[in-house]
CSV table of C-alpha atoms in Angstrom, one decimal:
chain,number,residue,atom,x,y,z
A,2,UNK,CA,-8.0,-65.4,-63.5
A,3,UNK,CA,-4.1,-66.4,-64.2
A,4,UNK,CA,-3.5,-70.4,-64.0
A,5,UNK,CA,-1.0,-72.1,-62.1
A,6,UNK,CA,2.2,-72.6,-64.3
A,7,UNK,CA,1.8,-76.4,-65.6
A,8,UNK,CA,5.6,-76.1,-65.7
A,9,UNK,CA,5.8,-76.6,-62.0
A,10,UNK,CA,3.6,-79.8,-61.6
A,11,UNK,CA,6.4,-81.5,-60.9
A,12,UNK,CA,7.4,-80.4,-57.8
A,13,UNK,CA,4.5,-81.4,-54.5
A,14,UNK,CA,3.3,-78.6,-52.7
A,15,UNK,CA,4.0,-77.6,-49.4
A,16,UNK,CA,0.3,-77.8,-47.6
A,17,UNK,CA,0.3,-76.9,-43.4
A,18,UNK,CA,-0.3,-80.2,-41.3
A,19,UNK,CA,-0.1,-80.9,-37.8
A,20,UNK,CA,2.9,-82.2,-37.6
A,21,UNK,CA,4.4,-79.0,-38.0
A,22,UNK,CA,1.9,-77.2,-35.2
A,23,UNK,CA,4.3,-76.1,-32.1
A,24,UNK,CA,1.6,-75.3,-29.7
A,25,UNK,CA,2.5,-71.7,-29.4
A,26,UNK,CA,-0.5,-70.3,-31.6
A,27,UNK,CA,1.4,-66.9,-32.7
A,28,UNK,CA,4.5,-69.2,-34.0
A,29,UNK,CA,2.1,-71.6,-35.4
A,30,UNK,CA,0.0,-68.9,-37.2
A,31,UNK,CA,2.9,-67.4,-39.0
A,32,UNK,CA,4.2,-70.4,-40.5
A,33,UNK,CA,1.2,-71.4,-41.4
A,34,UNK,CA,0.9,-67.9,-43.4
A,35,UNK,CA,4.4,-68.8,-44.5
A,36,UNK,CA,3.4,-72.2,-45.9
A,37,UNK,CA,0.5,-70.6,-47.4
A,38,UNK,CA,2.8,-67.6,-49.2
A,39,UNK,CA,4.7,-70.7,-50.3
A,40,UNK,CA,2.2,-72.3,-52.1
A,41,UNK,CA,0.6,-69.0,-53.9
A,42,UNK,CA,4.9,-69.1,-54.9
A,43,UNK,CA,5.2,-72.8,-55.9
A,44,UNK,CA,1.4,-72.0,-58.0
A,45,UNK,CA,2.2,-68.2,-59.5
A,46,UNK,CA,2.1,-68.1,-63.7
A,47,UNK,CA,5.5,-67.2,-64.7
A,48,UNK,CA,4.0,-63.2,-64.7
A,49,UNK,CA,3.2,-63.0,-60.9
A,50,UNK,CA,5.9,-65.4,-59.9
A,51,UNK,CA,8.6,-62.8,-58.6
A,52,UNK,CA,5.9,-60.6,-57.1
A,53,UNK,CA,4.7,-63.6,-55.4
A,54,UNK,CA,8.2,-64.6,-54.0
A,55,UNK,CA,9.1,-60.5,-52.9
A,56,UNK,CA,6.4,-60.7,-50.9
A,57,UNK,CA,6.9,-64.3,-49.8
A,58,UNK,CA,10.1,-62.8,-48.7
A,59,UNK,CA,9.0,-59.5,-46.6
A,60,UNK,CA,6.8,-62.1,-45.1
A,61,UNK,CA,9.7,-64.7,-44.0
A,62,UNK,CA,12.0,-61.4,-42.6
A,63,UNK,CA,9.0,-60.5,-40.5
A,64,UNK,CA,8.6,-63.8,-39.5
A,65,UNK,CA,12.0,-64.4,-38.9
A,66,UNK,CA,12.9,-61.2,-37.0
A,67,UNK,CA,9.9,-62.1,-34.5
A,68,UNK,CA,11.7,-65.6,-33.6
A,69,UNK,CA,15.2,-63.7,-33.0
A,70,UNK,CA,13.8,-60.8,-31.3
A,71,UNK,CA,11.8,-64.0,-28.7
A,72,UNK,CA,14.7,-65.5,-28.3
A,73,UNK,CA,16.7,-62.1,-27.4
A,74,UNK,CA,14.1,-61.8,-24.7
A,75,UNK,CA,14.3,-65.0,-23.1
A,76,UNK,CA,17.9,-65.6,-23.2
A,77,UNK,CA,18.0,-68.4,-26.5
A,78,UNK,CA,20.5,-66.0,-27.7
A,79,UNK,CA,19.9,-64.6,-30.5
A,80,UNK,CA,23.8,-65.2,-31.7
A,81,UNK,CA,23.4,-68.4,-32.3
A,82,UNK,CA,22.7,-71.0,-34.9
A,83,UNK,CA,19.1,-70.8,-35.2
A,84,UNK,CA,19.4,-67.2,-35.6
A,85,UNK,CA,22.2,-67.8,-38.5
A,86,UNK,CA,20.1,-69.9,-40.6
A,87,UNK,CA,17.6,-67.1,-40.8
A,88,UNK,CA,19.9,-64.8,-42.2
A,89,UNK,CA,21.6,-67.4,-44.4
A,90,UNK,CA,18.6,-68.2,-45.8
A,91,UNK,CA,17.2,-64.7,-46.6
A,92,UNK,CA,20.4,-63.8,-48.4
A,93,UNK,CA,19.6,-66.5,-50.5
A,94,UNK,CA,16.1,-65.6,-50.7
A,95,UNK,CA,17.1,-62.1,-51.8
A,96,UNK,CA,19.7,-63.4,-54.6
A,97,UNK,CA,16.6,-65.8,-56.0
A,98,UNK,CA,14.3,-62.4,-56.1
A,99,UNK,CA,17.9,-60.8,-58.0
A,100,UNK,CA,17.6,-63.5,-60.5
A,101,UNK,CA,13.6,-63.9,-60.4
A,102,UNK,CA,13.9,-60.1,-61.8
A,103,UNK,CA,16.9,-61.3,-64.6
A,104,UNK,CA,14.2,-63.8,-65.9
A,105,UNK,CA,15.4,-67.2,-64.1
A,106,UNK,CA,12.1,-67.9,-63.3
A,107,UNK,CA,13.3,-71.9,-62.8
A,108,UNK,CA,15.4,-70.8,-60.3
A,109,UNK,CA,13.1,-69.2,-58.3
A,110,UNK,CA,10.7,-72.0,-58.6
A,111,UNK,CA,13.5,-74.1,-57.4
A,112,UNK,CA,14.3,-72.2,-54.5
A,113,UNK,CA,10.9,-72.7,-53.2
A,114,UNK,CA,10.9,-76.3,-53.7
A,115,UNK,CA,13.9,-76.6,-51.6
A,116,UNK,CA,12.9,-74.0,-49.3
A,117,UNK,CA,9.8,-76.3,-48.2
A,118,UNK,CA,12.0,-78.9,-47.6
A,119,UNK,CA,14.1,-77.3,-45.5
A,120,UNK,CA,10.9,-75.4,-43.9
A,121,UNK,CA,9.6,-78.2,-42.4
A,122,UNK,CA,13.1,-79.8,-41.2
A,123,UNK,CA,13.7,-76.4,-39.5
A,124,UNK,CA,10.5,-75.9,-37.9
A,125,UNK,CA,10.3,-79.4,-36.1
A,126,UNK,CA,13.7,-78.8,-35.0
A,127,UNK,CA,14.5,-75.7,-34.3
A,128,UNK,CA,11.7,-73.6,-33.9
A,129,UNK,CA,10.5,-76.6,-32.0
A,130,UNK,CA,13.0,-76.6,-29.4
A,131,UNK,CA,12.6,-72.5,-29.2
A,132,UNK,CA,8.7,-73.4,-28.7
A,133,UNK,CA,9.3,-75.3,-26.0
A,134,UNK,CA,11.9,-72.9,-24.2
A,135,UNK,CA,9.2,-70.1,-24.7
A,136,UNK,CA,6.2,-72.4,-23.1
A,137,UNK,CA,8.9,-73.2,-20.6
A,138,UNK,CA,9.7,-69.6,-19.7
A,139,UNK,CA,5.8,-68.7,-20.0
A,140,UNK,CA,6.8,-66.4,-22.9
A,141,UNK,CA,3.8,-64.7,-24.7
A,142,UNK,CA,5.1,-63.6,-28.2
A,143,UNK,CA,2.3,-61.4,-28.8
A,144,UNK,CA,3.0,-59.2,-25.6
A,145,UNK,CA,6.3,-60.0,-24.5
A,146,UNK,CA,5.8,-60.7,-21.1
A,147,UNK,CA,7.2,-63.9,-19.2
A,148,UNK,CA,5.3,-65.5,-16.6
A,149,UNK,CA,8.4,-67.5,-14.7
A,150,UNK,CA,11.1,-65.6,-15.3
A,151,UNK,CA,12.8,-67.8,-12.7
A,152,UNK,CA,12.7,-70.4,-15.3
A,153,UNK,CA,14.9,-68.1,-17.5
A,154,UNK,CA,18.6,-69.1,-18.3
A,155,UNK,CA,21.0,-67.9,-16.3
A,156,UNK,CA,23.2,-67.0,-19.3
A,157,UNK,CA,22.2,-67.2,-22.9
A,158,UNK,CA,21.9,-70.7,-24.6
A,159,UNK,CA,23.8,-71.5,-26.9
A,160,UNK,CA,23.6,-73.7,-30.1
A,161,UNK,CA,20.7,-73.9,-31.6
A,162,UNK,CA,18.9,-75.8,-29.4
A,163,UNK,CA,17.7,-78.3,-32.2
A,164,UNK,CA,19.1,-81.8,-32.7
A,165,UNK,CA,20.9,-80.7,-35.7
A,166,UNK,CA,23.3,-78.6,-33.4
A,167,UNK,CA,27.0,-79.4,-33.3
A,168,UNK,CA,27.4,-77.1,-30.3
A,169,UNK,CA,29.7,-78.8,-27.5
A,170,UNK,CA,28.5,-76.1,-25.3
A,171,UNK,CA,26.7,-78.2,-21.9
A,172,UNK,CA,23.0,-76.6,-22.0
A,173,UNK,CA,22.7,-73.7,-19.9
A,174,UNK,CA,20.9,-74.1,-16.4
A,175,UNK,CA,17.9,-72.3,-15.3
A,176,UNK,CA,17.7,-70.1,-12.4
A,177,UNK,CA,15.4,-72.7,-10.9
A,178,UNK,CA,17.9,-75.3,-11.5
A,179,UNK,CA,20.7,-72.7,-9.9
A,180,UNK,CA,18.2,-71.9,-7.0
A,181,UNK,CA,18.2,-75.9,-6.3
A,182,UNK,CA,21.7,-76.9,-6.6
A,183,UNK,CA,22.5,-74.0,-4.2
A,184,UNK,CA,20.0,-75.2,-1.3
A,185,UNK,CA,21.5,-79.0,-1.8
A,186,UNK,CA,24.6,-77.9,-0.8
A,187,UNK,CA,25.7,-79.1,2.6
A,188,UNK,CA,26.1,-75.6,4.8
């Protein structure tokens, strides 16, 4: 059985805790698999490391595609910030696997460092505030369906929805919070 690569001792392991559980079992279940992928990545001999990260990566598009295509469905657009760090961080994912396969196996292990750092910033920010719209909506990821639509936005939110977003956008207003406003109105 292959060894660990002693050469990456250095860097600490991403391990799942729960400080990073959402409360939306589907969410939490993939990036728990994620951080697990991570680890076989941050623990691959030098041989198996860019096989490990490829498939680290088909995982994290999967993954990633899920949490755009949710909020699509429930009005977090999908346009917005949350949605562009995915794809900012695959691309750079794919151009470590590019380099992985040219033999800059450092950089690769690098990459996953970092990208467990950034992992666990952007799932108790931003995947935590989607979380919270999707229990607020009712959402279930694994079927789609939403059990108080009238909790829906009336218009896509925008931002990110994280407190890392520098969108001056005011959040948007439910259709419960529309329904309100319009019967406190004087007649």
């Amino acid at each position: 059985m292959p060894q660990p690569n002693p050469a990456n001792t250095h860097h600490a392991i991403m391990v799942w805790s729960d400080a990073l559980s959402l409360n939306l079992p589907l969410m939490d279940d993939v990036h728990h698999e994620f951080i697990d992928l991570l680890a076989v990545v941050a623990q691959a001999p030098d041989a198996e490391l860019v096989t490990a990260w490829s498939t680290l990566i088909d995982h994290t598009e999967a993954h990633f595609a899920g949490e755009d295509r949710w909020m699509e469905q429930t009005g977090f657009s999908s346009s917005n910030c949350h949605s562009s760090q995915h794809k900012v961080i695959l691309q750079i994912m794919r151009e470590g696997l590019q380099r992985g396969r040219q033999g800059e196996l450092d950089v690769v292990r690098q990459m996953a460092f970092e990208l467990g750092m950034w992992f666990a910033h952007h799932a108790q920010s931003m995947d935590a505030a989607l979380a919270l719209h999707l229990r607020n909506v009712g959402f279930d990821p694994a079927t789609g369906r939403i059990a108080q639509p009238q909790a829906l936005p009336m218009q896509a939110i925008h931002g990110c929805g994280g407190d890392s977003c520098s969108d001056t956008q005011p959040p948007a207003r439910s259709r419960t919070q529309a329904d309100a406003e319009l019967l406190a109105e004087p007649a």
